[in-house]
Short mmCIF file of C-alpha atoms in Angstrom, two decimals:
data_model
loop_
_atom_site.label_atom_id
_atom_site.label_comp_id
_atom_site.label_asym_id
_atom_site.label_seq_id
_atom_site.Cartn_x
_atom_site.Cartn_y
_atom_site.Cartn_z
CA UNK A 15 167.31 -49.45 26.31
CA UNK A 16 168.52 -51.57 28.93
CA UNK A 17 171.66 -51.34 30.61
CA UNK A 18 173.58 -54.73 31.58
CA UNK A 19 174.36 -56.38 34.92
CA UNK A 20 178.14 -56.24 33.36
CA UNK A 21 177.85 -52.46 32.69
CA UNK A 22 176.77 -51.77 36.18
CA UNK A 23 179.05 -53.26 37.90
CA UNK A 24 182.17 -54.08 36.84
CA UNK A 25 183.60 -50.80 34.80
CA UNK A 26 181.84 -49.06 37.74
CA UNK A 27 183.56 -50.51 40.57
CA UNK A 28 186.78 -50.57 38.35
CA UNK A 29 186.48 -46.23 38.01
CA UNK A 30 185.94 -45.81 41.53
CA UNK A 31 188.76 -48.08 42.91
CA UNK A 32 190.94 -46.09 40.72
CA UNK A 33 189.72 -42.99 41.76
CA UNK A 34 189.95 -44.04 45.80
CA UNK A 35 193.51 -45.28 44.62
CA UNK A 36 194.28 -41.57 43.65
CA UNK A 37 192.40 -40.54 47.18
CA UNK A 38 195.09 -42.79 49.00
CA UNK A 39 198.22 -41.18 47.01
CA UNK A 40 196.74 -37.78 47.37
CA UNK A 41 196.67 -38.49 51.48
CA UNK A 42 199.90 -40.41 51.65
CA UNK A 43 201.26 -37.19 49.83
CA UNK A 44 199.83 -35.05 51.98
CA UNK A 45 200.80 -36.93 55.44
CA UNK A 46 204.85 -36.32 54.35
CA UNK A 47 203.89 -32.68 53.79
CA UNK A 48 202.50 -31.88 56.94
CA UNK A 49 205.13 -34.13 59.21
CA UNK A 50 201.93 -36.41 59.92
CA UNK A 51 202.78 -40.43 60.87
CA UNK A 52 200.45 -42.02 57.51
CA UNK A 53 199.62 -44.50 60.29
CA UNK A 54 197.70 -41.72 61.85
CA UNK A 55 195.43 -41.17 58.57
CA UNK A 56 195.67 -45.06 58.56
CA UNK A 57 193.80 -45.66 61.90
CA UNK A 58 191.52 -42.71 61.41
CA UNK A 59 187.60 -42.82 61.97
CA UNK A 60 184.93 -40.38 61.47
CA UNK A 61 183.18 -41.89 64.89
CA UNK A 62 184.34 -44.47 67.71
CA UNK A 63 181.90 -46.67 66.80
CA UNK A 64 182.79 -46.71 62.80
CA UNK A 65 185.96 -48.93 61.19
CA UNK A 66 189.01 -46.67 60.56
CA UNK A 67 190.00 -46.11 57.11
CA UNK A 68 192.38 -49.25 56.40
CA UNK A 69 189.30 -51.39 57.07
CA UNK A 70 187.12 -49.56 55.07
CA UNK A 71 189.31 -49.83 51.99
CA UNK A 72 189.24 -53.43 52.51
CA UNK A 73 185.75 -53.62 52.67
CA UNK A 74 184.97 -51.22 49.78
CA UNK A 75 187.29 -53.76 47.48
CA UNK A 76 185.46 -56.63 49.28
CA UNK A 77 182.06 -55.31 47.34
CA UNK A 78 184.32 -54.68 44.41
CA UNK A 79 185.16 -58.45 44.06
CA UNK A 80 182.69 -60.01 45.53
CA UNK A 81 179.76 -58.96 43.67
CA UNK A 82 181.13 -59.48 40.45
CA UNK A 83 182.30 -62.72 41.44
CA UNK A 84 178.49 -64.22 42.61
CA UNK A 85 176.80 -62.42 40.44
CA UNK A 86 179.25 -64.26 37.43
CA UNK A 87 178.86 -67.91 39.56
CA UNK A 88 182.40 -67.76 40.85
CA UNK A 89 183.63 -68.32 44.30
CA UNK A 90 184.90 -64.98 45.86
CA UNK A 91 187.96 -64.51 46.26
CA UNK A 92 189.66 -64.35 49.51
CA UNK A 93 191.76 -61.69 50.81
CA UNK A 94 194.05 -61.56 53.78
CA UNK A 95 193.01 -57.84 55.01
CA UNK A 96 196.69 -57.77 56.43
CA UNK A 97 197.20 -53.91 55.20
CA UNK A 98 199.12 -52.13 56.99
CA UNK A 99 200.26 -49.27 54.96
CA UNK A 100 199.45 -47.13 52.09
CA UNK A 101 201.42 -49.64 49.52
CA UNK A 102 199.58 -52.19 51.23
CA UNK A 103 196.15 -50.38 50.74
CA UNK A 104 197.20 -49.52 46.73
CA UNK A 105 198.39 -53.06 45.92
CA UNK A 106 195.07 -54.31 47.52
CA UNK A 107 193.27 -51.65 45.14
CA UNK A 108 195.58 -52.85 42.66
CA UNK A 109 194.80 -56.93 42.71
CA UNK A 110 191.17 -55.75 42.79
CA UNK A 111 191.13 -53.88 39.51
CA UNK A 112 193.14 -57.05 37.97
CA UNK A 113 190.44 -59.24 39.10
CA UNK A 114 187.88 -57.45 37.84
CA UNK A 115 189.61 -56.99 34.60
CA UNK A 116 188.99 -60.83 33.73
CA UNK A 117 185.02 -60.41 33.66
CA UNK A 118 183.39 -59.72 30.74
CA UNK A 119 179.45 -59.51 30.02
CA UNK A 120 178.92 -62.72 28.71
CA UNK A 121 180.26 -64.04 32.53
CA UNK A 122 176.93 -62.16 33.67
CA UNK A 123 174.34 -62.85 31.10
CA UNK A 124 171.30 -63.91 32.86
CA UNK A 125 172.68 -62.81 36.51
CA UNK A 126 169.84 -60.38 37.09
CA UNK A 127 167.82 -63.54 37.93
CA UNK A 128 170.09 -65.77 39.26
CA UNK A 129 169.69 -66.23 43.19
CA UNK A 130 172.48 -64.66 45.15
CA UNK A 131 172.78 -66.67 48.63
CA UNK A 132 175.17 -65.08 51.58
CA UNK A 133 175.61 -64.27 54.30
CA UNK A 134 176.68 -61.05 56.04
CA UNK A 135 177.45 -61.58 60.44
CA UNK A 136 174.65 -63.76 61.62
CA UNK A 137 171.97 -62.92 58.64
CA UNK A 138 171.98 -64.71 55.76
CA UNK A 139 170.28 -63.72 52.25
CA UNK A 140 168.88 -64.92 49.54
CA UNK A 141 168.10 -62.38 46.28
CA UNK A 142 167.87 -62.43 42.89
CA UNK A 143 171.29 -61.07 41.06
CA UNK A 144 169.52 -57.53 40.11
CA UNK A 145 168.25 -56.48 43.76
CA UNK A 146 171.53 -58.02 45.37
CA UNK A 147 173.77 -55.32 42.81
CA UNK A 148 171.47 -52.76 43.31
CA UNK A 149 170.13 -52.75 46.91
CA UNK A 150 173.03 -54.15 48.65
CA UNK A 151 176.46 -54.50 46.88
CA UNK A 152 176.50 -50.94 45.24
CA UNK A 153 175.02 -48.68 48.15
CA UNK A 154 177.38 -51.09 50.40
CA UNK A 155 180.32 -50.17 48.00
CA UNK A 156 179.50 -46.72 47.94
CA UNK A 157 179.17 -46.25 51.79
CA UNK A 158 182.91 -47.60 52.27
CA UNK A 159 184.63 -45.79 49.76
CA UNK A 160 182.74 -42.28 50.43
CA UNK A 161 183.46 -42.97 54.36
CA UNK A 162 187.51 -43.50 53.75
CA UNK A 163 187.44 -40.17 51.38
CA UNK A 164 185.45 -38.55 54.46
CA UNK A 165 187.79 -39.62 57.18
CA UNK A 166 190.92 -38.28 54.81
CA UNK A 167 189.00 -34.76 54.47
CA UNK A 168 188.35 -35.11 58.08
CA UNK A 169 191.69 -34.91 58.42
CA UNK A 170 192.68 -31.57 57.02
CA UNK A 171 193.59 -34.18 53.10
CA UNK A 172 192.94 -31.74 50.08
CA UNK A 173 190.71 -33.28 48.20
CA UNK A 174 187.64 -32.50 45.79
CA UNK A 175 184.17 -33.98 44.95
CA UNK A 176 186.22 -34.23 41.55
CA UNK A 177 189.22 -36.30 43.31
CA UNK A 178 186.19 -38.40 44.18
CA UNK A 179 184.64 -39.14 41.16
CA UNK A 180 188.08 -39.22 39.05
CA UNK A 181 188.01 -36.83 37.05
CA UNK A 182 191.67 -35.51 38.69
#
């Protein structure tokens, strides 16, 4: 049995935005509890040298669209990464999940072969569909939203590997 390029991307990035957009609520929650400015969660970073959590919710939904979006042959969208803010962060969550609502399978037949050119700071790439999903788009994806659900329990946020994966 084979599993599809559709299948392993797009309901996949689709669960886990919603579950990081339940992370977000969960620490914007928790910052008017405890008295804490949400900016200070905002601009929060596990070390100096890392991006603070705004910017690694942008990137996390970066992966989310763009992959889909080569992988399918369209151009990637472009976002501002303006956030400021919680509702800025969830309506950025929010567009992404919308986008990646109008893919379907058929969009991706065949992508497992099709060359996937980019290019990421000063390197650029060139990979077939299959090893650009798996061996840079997912673990990419994966990095950014476990890092801005690290930084929030960093920070004292309740949360749960099950939080996390969605399942509350």
């Amino acid at each position: 049995m084979t599993i599809s390029m559709y299948e392993a991307s797009v309901p996949v990035f689709s669960a886990r935005l919603k579950a990081l957009s339940n992370v977000l609520n969960i620490a914007e929650q928790n910052a008017l509890d405890r008295k804490i400015d949400p900016q200070v969660f905002l601009a929060s970073r596990l070390a100096p040298d890392m991006y603070a959590l705004t910017r690694q919710v942008q990137i996390a939904t970066d992966h989310a669209k763009g992959a889909p979006s080569r992988l399918a042959g369209r151009e990637v969208p472009k976002y501002e990464d303006s956030e400021a803010s919680f509702a800025d962060l969830q309506a950025r969550i929010a567009k992404t999940v919308d986008l990646l609502a109008t893919f379907s399978a058929a969009d991706m037949d065949g992508s497992d072969d099709r060359m996937i050119e980019l290019k990421l700071g000063q390197r650029e790439f060139s990979m077939a569909g299959m090893q650009y999903l798996l061996h840079l788009a997912m673990p990419n994806f994966y990095f950014h939203v476990t890092t801005a659900y690290d930084i929030l329990r960093h920070n004292g946020v309740p949360l749960s590997k099950a939080t996390f994966i969605g399942s509350r």
